[in-house]
Short mmCIF file of C-alpha atoms in Angstrom, two decimals:
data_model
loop_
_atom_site.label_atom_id
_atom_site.label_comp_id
_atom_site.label_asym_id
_atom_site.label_seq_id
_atom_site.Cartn_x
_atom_site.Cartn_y
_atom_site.Cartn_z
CA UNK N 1 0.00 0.00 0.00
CA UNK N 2 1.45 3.42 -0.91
CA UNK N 3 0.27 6.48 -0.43
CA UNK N 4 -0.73 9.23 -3.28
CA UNK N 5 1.93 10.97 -4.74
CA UNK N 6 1.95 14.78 -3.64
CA UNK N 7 1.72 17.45 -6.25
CA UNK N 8 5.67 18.25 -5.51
CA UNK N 9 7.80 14.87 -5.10
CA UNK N 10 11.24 14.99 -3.52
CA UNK N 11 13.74 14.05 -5.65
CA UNK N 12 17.24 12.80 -5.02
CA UNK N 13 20.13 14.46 -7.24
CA UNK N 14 19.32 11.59 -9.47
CA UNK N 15 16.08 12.28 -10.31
CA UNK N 16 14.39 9.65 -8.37
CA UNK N 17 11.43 10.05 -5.98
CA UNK N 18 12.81 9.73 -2.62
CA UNK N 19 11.67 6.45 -0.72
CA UNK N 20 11.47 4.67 2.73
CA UNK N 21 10.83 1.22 3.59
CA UNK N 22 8.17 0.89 6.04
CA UNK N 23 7.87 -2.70 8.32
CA UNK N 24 5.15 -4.02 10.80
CA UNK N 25 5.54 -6.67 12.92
CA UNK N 26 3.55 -9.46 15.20
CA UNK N 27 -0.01 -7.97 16.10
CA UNK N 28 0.46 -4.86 14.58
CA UNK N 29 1.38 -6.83 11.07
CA UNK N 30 -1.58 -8.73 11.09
CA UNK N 31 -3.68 -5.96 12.68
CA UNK N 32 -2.95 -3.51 9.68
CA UNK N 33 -2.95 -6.81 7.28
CA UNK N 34 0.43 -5.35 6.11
CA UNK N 35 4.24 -6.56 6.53
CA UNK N 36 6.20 -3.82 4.50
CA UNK N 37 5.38 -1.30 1.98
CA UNK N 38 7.11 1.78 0.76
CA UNK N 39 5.98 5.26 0.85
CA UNK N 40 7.69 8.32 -0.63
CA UNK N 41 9.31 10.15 1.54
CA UNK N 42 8.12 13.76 1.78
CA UNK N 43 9.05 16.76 4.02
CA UNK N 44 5.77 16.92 6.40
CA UNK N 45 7.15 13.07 7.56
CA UNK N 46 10.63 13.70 8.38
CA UNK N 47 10.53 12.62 12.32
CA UNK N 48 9.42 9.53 14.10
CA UNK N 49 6.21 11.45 15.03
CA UNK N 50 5.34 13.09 11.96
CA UNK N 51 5.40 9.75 10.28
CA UNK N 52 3.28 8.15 12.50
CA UNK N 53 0.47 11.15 12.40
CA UNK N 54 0.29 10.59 8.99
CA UNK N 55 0.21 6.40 9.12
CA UNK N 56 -2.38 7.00 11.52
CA UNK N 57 -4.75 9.57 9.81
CA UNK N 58 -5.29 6.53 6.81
CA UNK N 59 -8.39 6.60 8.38
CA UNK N 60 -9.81 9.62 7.02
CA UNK N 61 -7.98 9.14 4.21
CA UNK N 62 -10.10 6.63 3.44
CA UNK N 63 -13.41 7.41 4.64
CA UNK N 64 -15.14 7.92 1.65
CA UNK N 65 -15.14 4.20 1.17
CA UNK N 66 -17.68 3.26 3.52
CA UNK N 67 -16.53 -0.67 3.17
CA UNK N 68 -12.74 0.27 4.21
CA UNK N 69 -14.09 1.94 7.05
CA UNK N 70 -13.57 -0.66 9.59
CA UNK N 71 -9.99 -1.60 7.70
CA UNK N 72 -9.32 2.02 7.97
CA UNK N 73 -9.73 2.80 11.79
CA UNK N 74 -7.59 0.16 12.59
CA UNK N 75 -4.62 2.49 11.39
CA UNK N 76 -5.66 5.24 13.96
CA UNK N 77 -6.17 3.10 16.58
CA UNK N 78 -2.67 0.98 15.74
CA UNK N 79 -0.70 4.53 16.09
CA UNK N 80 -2.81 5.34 19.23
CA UNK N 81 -1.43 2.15 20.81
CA UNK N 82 1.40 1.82 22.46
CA UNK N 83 4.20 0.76 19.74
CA UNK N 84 7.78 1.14 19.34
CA UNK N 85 9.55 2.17 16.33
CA UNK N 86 12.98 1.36 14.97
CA UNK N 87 14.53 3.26 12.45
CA UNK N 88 17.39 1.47 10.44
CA UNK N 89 16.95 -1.58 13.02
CA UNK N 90 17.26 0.99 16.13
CA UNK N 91 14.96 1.76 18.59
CA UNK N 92 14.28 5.82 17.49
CA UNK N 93 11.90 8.23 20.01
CA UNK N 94 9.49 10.18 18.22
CA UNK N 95 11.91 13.07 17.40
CA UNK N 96 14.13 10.98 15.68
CA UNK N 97 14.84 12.34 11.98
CA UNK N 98 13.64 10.10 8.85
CA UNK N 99 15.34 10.66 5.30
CA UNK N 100 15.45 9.35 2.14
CA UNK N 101 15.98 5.30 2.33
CA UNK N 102 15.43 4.58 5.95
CA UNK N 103 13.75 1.57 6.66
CA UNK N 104 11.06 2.17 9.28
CA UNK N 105 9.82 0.20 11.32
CA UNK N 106 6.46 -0.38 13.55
CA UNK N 107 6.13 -2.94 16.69
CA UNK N 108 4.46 -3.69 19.81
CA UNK N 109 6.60 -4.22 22.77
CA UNK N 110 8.93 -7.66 22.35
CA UNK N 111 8.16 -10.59 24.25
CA UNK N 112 11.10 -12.99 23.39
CA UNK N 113 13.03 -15.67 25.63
CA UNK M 1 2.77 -10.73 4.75
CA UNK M 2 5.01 -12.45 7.31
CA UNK M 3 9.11 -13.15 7.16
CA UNK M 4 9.82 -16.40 5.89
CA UNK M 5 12.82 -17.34 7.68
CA UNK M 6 14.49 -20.49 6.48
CA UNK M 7 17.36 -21.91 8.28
CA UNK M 8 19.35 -22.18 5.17
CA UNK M 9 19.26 -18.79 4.37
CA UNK M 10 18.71 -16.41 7.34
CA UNK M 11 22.15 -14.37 7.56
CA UNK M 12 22.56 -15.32 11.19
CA UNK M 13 23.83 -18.40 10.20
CA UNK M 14 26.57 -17.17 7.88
CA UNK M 15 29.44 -18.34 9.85
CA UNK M 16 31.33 -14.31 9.44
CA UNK M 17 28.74 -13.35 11.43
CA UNK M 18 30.55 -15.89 14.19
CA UNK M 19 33.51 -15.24 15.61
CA UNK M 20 34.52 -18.00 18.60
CA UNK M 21 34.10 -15.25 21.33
CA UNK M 22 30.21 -14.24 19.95
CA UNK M 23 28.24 -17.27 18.56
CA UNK M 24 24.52 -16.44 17.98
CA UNK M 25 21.78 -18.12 15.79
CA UNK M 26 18.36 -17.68 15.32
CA UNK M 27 16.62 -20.77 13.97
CA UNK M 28 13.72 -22.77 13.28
CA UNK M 29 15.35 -26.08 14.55
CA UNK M 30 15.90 -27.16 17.65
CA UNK M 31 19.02 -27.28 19.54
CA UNK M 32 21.31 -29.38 21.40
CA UNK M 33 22.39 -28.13 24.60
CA UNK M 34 25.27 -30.84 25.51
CA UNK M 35 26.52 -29.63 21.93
CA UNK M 36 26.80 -26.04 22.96
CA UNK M 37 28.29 -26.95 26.52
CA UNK M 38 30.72 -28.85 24.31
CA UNK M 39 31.26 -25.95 22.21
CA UNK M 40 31.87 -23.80 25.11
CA UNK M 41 34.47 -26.04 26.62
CA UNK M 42 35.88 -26.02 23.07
CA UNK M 43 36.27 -22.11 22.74
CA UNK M 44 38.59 -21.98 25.73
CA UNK M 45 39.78 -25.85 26.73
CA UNK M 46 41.07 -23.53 30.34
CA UNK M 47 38.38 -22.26 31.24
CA UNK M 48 37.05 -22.05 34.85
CA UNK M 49 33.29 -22.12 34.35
CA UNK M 50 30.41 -22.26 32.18
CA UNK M 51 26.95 -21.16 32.85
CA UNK M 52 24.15 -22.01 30.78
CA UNK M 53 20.10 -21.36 30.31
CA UNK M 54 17.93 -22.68 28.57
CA UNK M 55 14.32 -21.60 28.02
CA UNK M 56 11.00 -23.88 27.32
CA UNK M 57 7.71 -22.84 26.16
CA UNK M 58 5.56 -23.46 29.54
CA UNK M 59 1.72 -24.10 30.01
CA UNK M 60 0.02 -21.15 30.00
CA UNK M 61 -3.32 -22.20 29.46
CA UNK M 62 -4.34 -25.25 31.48
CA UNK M 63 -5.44 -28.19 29.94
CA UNK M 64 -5.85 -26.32 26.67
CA UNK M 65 -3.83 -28.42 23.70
CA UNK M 66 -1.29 -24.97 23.13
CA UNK M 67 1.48 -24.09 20.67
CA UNK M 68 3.65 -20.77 20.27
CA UNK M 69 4.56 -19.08 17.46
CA UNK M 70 7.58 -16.91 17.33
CA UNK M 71 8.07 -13.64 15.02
CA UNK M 72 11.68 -11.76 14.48
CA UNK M 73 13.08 -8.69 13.35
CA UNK M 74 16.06 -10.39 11.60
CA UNK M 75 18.49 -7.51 10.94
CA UNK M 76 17.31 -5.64 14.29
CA UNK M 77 17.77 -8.97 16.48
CA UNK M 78 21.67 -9.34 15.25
CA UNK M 79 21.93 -5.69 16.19
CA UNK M 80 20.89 -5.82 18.80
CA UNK M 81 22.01 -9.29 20.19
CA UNK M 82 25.90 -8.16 19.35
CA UNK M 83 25.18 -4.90 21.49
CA UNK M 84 24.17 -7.04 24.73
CA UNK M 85 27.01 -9.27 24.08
CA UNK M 86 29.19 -6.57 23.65
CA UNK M 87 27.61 -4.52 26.89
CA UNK M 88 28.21 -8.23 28.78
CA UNK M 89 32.01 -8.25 27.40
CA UNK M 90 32.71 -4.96 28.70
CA UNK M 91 31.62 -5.27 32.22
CA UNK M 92 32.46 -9.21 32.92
CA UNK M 93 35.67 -11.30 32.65
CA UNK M 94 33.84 -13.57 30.26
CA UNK M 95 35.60 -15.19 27.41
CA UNK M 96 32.84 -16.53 24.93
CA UNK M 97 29.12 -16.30 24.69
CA UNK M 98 26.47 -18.50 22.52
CA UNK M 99 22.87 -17.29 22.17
CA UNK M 100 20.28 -19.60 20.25
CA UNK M 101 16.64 -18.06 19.70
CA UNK M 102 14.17 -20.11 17.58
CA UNK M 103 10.84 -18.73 15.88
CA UNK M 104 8.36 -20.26 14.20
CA UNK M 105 5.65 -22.98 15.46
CA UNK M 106 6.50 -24.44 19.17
CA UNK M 107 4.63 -27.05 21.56
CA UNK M 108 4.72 -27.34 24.95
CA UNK M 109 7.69 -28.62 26.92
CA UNK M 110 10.03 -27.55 23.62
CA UNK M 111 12.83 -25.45 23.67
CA UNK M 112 12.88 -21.88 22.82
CA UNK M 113 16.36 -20.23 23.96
CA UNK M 114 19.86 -21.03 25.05
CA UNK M 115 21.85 -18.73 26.74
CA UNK M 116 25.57 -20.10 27.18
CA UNK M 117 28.40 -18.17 28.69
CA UNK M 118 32.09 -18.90 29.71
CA UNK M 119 34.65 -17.33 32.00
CA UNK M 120 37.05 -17.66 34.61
CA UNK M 121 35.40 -17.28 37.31
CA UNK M 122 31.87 -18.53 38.19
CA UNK M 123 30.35 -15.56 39.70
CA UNK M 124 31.39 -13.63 35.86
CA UNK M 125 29.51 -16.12 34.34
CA UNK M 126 26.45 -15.90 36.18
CA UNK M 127 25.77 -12.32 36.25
CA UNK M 128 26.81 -11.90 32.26
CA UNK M 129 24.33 -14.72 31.55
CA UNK M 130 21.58 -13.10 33.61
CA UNK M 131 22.38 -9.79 31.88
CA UNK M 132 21.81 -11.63 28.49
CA UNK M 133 19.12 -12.87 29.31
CA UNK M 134 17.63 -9.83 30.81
CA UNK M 135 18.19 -7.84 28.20
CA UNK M 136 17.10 -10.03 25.15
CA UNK M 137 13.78 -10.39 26.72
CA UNK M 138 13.15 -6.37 27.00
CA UNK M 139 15.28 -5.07 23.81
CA UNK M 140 15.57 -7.80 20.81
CA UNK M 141 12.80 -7.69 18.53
CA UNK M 142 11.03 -11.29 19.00
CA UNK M 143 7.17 -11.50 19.74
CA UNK M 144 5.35 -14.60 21.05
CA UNK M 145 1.89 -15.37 19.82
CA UNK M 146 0.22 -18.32 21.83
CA UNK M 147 -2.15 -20.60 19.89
CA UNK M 148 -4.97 -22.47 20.93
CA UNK M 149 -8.17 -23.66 20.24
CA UNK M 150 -9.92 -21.30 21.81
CA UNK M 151 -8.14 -19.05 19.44
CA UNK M 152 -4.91 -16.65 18.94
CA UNK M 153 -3.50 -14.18 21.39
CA UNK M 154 -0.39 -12.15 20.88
CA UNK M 155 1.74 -12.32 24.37
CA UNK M 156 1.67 -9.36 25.98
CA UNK M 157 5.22 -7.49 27.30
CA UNK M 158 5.74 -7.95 31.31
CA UNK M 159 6.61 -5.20 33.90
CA UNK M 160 8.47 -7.77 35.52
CA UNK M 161 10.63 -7.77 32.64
CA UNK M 162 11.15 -4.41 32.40
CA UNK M 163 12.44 -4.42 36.15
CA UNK M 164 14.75 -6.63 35.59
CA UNK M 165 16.32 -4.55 32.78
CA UNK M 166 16.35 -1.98 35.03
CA UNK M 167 17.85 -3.63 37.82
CA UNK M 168 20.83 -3.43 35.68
CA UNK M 169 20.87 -0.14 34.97
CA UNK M 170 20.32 1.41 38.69
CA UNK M 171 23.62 -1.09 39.39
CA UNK M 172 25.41 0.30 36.75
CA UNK M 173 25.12 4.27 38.37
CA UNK M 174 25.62 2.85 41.87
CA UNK M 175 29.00 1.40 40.46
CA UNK M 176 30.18 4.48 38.60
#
């Protein structure tokens, strides 16, 4: 799943839109029914935070299909939750900075051993 | 959409990621603990003592026919098992450490981790093996999901967990 384009796409100096890898894991994998996907990286998500205001607000993106509704909320409520998120496989607060090729990713708290 | 981790192929098991003094693998097979006491002895023949753990999936649901399955975060869980076994190396006279984690589908009664550590002295051994233990079950990137019939139900992280982690911690100012 990948967002809309905006009207003005970052662009690295080689012309290419920039990207990040997004990843989900245990509950909150099978909660949003997604494992990765990648989403062009654009100014308004450049922290932890703003990243996760926007993952969350799929909701309303969506609204207009009344069928995805109940798909749809899951995303707000996910990002309500209490989650951790790694960025380049390390845990990263919510003002850590996200560029151009990070891999991001989503969790609930581990339960290994 | 879920990691398919094959033994064959996860990069764990690429023997450069291995060195005698840092052995860790994360696996769908089980494991044989007198093979990794063996290996232990075999990473320093001198040695004055090994400690070793190993953990079993338990009944958590009485009488209730259960199974566990077990999710990772390959790249993060090498990460961030070299940074405990580095942490451990640093503050403990230990000389080698093996770490086994599986994932995937596991019954009751079957093993899930192995925690092996070697050192001079005994005392080294048991606190850097507690520490490794401590600290893979509140930082690296494994989730439990317990399965029976009555249905599914992701494991949920405990405080008690967390305490122990910080146990740790609160030593480490006291000491500095």
């Amino acid at each position: 799943m990948v967002l809309k384009s905006a009207k003005n796409v970052a662009e690295n100096p080689i012309g290419s839109p920039l990207m990040i890898t997004l990843r989900y894991f245990a509950q909150l994998r099978e909660t949003l029914d997604c494992g990765e996907e990648t989403m062009q990286w654009q100014e308004h998500i450049n922290t932890v935070a703003a990243l996760k205001t926007q993952l969350s607000q799929r909701a309303s993106h969506h609204t207009n299909h009344s069928h995805n509704h109940l798909y749809n909320d899951r995303w707000q409520k996910a990002f309500n939750g209490n989650i951790l998120c790694a960025v380049n496989q390390e845990i990263a607060q919510d003002n850590h900075p996200i560029q151009d090729n990070d891999e991001v990713a989503f969790f609930p708290p581990v339960t290994g051993g | 959409m879920m990691d398919k981790i094959d033994s064959q192929h996860n990069p764990l098991h690429n023997p450069l990621h291995n060195t005698p003094h840092n052995h860790i693998r994360i696996q769908e097979n089980d494991f044989n603990v007198g093979d990794e006491h063996t290996a232990l002895q075999q990473d320093a023949p001198s040695i004055g003592a090994i400690v070793t753990f190993t953990g079993l999936v338990r009944e958590f649901t009485k009488g209730e026919d259960t199974q566990l399955f077990l999710e990772h975060y390959p790249a993060m869980t090498e990460k961030v098992l070299n940074n405990i076994v580095k942490q451990a190396t640093q503050r403990w006279g230990i000389i080698s450490t093996r770490i086994i984690h599986r994932i995937g589908y596991l019954s009751l009664g079957e093993q899930i981790v192995f925690i092996g550590v070697n050192s001079p002295h005994r005392a080294d051994a048991f606190a850097a093996a507690t520490f490794v233990m401590d600290f893979l079950k509140t930082d690296a990137p494994f989730w439990k999901k317990e399965i029976t019939p009555s249905g599914e139900v992701w494991v949920e992280a405990k405080d008690s967990d967390a305490s122990a982690r910080k146990h740790w911690l609160d030593n480490t100012e006291k000491t500095l």
